[in-house]
mmCIF file of C-alpha atoms and ligand atoms in Angstrom:
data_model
loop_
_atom_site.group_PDB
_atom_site.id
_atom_site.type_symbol
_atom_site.label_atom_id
_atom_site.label_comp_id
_atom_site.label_asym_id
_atom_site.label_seq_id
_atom_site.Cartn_x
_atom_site.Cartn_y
_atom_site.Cartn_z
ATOM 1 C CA UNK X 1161 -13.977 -9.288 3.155
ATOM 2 C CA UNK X 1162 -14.807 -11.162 0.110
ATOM 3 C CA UNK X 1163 -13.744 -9.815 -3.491
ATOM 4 C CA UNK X 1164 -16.973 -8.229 -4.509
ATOM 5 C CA UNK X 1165 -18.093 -6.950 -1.452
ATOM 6 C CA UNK X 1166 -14.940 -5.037 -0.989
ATOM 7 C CA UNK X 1167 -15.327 -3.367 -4.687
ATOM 8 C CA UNK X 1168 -19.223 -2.349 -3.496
ATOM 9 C CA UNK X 1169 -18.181 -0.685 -0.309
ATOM 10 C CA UNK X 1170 -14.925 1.001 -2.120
ATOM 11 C CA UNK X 1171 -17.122 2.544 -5.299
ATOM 12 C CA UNK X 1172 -18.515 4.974 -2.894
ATOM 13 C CA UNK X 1173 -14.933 6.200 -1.614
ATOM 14 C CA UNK X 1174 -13.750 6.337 -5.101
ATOM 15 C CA UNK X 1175 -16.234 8.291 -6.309
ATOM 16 C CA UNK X 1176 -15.351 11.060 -3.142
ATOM 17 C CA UNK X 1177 -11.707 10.918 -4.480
ATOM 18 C CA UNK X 1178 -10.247 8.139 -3.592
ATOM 19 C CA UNK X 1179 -9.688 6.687 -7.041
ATOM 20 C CA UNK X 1180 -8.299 10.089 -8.190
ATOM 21 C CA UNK X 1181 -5.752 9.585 -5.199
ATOM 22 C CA UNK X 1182 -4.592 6.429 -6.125
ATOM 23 C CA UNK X 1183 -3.902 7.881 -9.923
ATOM 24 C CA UNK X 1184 -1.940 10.746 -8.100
ATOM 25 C CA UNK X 1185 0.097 8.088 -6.049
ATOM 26 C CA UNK X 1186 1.242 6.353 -9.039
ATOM 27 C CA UNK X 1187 2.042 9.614 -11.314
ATOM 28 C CA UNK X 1188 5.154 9.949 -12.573
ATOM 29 C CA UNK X 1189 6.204 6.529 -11.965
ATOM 30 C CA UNK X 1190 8.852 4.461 -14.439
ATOM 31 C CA UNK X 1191 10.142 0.927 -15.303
ATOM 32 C CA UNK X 1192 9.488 -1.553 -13.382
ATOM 33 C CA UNK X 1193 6.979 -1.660 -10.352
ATOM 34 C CA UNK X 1194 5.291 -3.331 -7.984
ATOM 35 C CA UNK X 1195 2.097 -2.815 -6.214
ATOM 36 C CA UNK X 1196 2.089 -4.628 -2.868
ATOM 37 C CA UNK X 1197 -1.090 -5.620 -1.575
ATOM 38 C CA UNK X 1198 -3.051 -4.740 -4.757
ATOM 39 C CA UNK X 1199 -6.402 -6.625 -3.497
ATOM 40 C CA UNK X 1200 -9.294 -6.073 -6.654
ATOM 41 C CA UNK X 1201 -6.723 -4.337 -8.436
ATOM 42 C CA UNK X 1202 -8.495 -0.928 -7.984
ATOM 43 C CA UNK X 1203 -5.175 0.738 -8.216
ATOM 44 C CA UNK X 1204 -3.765 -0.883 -11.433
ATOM 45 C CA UNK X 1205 -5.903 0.835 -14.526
ATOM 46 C CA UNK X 1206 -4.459 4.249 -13.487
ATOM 47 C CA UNK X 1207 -0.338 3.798 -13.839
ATOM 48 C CA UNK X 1208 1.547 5.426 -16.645
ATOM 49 C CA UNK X 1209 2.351 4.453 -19.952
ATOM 50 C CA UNK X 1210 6.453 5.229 -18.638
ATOM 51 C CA UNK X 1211 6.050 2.052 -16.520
ATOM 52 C CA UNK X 1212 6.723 -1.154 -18.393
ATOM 53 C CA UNK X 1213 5.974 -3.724 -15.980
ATOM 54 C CA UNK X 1214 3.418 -3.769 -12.992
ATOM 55 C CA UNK X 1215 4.042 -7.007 -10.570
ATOM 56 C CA UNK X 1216 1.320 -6.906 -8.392
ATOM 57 C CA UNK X 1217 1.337 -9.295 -5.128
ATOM 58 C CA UNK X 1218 -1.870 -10.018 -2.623
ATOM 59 C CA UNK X 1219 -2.190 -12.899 0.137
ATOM 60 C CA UNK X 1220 -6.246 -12.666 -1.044
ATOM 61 C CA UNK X 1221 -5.932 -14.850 -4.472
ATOM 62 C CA UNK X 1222 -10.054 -14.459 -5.257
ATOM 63 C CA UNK X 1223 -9.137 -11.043 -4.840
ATOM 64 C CA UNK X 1224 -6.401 -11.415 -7.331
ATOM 65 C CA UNK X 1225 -8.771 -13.554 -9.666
ATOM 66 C CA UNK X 1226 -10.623 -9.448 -9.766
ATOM 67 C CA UNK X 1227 -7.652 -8.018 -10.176
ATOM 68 C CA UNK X 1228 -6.709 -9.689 -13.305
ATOM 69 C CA UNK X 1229 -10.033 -8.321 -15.063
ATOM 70 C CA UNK X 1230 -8.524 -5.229 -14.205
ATOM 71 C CA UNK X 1231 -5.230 -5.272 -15.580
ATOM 72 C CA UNK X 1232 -4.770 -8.482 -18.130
ATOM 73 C CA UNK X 1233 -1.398 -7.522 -18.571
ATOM 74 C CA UNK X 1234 0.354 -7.242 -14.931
ATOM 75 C CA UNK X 1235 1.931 -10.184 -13.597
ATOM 76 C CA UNK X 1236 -0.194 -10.879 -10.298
ATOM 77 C CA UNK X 1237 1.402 -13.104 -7.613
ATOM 78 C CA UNK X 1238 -0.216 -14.729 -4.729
ATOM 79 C CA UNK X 1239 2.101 -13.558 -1.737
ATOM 80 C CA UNK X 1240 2.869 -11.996 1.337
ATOM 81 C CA UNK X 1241 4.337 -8.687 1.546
ATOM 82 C CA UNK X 1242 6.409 -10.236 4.243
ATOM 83 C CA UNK X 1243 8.152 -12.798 1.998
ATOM 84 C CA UNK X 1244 8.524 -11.771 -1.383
ATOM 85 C CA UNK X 1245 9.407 -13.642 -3.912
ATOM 86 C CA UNK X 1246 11.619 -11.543 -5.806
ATOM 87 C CA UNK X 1247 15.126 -11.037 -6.245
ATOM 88 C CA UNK X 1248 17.285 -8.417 -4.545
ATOM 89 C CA UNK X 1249 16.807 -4.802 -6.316
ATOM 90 C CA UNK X 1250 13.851 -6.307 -8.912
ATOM 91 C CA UNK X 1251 11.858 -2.932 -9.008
ATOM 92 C CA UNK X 1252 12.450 0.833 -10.204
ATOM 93 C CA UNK X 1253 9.279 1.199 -7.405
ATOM 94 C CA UNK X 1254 6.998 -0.039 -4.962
ATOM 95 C CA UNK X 1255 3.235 1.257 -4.230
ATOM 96 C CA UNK X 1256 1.293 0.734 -1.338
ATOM 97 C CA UNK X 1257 -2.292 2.005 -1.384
ATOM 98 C CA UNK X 1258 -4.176 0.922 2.170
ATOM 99 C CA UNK X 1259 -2.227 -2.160 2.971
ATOM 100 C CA UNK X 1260 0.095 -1.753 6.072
ATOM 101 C CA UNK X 1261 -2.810 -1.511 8.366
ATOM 102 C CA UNK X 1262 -3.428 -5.191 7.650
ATOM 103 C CA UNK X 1263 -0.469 -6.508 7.682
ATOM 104 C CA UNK X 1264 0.471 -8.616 10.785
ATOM 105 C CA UNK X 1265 4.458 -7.904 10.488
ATOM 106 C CA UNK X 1266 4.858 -4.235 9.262
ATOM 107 C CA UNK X 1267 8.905 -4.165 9.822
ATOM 108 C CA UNK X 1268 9.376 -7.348 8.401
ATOM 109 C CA UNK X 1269 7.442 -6.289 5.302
ATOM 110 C CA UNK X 1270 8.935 -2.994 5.181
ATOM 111 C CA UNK X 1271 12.456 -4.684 5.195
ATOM 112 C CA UNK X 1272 11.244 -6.756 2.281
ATOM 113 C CA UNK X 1273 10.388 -3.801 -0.271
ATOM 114 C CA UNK X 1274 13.120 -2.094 1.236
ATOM 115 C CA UNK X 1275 15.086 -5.384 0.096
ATOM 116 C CA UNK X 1276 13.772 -5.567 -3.711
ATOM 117 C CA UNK X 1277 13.561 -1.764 -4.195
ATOM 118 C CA UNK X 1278 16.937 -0.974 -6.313
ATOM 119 C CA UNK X 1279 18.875 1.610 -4.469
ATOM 120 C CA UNK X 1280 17.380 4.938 -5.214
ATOM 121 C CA UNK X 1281 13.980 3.411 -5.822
ATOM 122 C CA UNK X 1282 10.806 5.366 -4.913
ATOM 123 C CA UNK X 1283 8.569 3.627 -2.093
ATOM 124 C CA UNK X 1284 5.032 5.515 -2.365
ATOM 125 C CA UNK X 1285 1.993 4.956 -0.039
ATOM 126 C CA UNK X 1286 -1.039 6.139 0.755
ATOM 127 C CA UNK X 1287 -2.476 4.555 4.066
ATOM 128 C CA UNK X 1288 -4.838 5.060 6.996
ATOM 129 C CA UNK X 1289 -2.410 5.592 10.027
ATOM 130 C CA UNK X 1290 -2.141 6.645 13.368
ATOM 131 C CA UNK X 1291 -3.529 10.380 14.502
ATOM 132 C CA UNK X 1292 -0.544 13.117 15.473
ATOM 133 C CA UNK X 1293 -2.572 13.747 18.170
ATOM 134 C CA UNK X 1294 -2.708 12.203 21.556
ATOM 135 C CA UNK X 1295 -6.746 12.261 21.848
ATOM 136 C CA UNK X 1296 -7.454 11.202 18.272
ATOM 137 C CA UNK X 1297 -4.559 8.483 18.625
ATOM 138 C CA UNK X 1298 -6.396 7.335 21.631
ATOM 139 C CA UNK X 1299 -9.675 6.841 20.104
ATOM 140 C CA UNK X 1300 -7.996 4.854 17.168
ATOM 141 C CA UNK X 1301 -6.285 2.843 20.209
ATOM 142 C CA UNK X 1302 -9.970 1.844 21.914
ATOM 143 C CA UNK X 1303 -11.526 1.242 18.297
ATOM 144 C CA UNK X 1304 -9.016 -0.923 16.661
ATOM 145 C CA UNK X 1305 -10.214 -4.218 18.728
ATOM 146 C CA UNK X 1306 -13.392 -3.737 17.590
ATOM 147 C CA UNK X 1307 -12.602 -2.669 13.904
ATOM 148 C CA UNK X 1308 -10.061 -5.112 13.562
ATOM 149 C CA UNK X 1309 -12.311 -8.248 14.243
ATOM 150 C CA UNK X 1310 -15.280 -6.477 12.423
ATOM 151 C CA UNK X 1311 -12.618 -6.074 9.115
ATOM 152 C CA UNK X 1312 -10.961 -8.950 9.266
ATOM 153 C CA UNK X 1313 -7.456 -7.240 10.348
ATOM 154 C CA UNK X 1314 -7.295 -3.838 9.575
ATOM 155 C CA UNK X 1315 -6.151 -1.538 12.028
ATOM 156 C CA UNK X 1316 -6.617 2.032 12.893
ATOM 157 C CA UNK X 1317 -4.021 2.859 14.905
ATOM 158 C CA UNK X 1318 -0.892 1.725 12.669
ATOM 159 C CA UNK X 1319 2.296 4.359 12.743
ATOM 160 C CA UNK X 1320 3.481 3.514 9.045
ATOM 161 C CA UNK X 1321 5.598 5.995 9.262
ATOM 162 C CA UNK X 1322 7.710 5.289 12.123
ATOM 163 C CA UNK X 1323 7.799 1.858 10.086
ATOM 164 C CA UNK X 1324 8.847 2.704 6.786
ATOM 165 C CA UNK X 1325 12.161 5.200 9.211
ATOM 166 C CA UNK X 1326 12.727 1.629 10.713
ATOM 167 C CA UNK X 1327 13.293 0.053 7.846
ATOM 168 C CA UNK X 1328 16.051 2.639 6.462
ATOM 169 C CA UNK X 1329 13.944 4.369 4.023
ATOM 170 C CA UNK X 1330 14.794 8.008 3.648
ATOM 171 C CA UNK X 1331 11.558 10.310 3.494
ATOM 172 C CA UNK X 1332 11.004 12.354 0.374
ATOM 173 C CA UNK X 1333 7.691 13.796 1.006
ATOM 174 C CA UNK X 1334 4.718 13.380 3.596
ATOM 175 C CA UNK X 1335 1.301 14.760 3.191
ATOM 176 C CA UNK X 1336 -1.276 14.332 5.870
ATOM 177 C CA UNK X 1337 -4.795 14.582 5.414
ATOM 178 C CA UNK X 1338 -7.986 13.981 7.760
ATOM 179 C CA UNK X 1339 -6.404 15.553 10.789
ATOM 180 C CA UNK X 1340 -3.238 13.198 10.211
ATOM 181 C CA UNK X 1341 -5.250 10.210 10.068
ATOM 182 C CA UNK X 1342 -4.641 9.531 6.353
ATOM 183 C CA UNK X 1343 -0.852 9.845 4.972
ATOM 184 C CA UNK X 1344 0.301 10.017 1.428
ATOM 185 C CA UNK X 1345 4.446 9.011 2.116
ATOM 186 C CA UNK X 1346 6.963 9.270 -0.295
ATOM 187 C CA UNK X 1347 9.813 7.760 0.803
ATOM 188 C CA UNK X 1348 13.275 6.312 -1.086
ATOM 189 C CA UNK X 1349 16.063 3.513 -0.775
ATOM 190 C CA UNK X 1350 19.133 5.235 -0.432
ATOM 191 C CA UNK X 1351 21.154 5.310 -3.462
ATOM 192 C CA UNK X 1352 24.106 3.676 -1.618
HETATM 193 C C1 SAM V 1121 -7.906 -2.503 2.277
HETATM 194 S S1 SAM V 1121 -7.282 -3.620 1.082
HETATM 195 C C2 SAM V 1121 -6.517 -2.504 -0.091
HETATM 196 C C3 SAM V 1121 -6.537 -3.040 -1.476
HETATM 197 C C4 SAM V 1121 -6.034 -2.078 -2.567
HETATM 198 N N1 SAM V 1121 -4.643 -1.758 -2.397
HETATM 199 C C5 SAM V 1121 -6.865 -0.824 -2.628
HETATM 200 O O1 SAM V 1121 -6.310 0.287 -2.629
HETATM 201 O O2 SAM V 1121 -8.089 -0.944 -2.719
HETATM 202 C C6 SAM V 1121 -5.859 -4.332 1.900
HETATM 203 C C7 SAM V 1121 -5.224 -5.441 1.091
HETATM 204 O O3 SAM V 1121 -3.990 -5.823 1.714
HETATM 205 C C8 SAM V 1121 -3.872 -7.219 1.576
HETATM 206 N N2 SAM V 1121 -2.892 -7.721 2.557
HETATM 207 C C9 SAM V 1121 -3.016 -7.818 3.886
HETATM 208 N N3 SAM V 1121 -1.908 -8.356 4.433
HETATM 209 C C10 SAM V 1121 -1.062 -8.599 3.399
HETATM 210 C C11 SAM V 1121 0.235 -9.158 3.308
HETATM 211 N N4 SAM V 1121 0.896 -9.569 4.379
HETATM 212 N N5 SAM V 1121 0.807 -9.253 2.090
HETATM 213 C C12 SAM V 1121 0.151 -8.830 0.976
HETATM 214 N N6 SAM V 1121 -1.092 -8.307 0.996
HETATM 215 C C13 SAM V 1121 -1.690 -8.189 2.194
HETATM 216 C C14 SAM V 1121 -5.280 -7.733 1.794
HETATM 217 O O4 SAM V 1121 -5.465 -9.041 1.306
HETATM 218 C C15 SAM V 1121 -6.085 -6.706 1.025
HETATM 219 O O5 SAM V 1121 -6.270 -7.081 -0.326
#
């Protein structure tokens, strides 16, 4: 979806409470962080004045061109969340906000913040995944197809969760919301 388009279609959700969930998911955040998946940036006006740098990566670079209105001072990188072009242990935290249904190699992008979180790091995300429950899970299952080639990749039916146990994370905190369908996860790199 192109840059502008997505913003149009998002001001709606924001206004509902979206925007005030991406300030919550970002609260109490410190030192150094990145944002995977950023897109327009939507996310980056509402972190703390305790974080002193926001990296901020996206495979979409006119979406990063938007981004950069929105945040002058964040270094924004043109990357995939499945090769990231960090060291080892770069980041205090990483923040996901509606990302991992689009992207085509969850564990191996998982592995990859788990890789430049330092140990002890905070992974936080907030992400359309798959229903708890067998009938809603099943719906997602027959609509994805359809919504995927519609949205250009996103699916409905991802289990971020089960990715981000996968990938060695331990879980802090999980709060699910829409019948299960929308997940805030708090998760952490063990400290050793
Ligand atoms: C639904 S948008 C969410 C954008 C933003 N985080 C927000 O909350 O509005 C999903 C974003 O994930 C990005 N994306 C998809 N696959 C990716 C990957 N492998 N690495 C990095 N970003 C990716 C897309 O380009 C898109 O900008």
């Amino acid at each position: 979806m192109k840059a502008l388009a997505y913003d149009a279609v998002m001001a709606p959700l924001g206004w509902m409470g979206l925007t005030e969930a991406r300030r919550k998911l970002v609260r109490g955040l410190a030192g150094r962080v990145l944002e995977v998946g950023t897109g327009t940036g939507l996310a980056l006006p509402g972190y703390p004045d305790t974080v002193t740098s926001v990296t901020a990566i996206d495979v979409d670079a006119e979406a990063l061109e938007r981004a950069r209105r929105r945040r002058p001072d964040a270094e924004l990188v043109h990357a995939s969340v499945e090769e990231l072009p960090f060291p080892d242990a770069a980041f205090d935290a990483v923040v996901s906000s509606l990302v991992f249904c689009s992207v085509d190699a969850p564990a191996r992008g998982l592995a990859e913040v788990f890789r430049v979180l330092r140990p002890g790091g905070e992974l936080r995300m907030l992400e359309h995944v798959r229903a708890p429950s067998s009938g809603l899970a099943t719906a997602q299952d027959l609509l994805t197809p359809a919504w995927k080639r519609l949205t250009g990749g996103c699916r409905l039916n991802r289990d971020t969760w089960l990715f981000v146990q996968q990938a060695g994370f331990e879980g802090v905190r999980r709060v699910q919301r829409l019948q299960g369908m929308s997940e805030l996860i708090i998760a952490r790199r063990p400290p050793h």
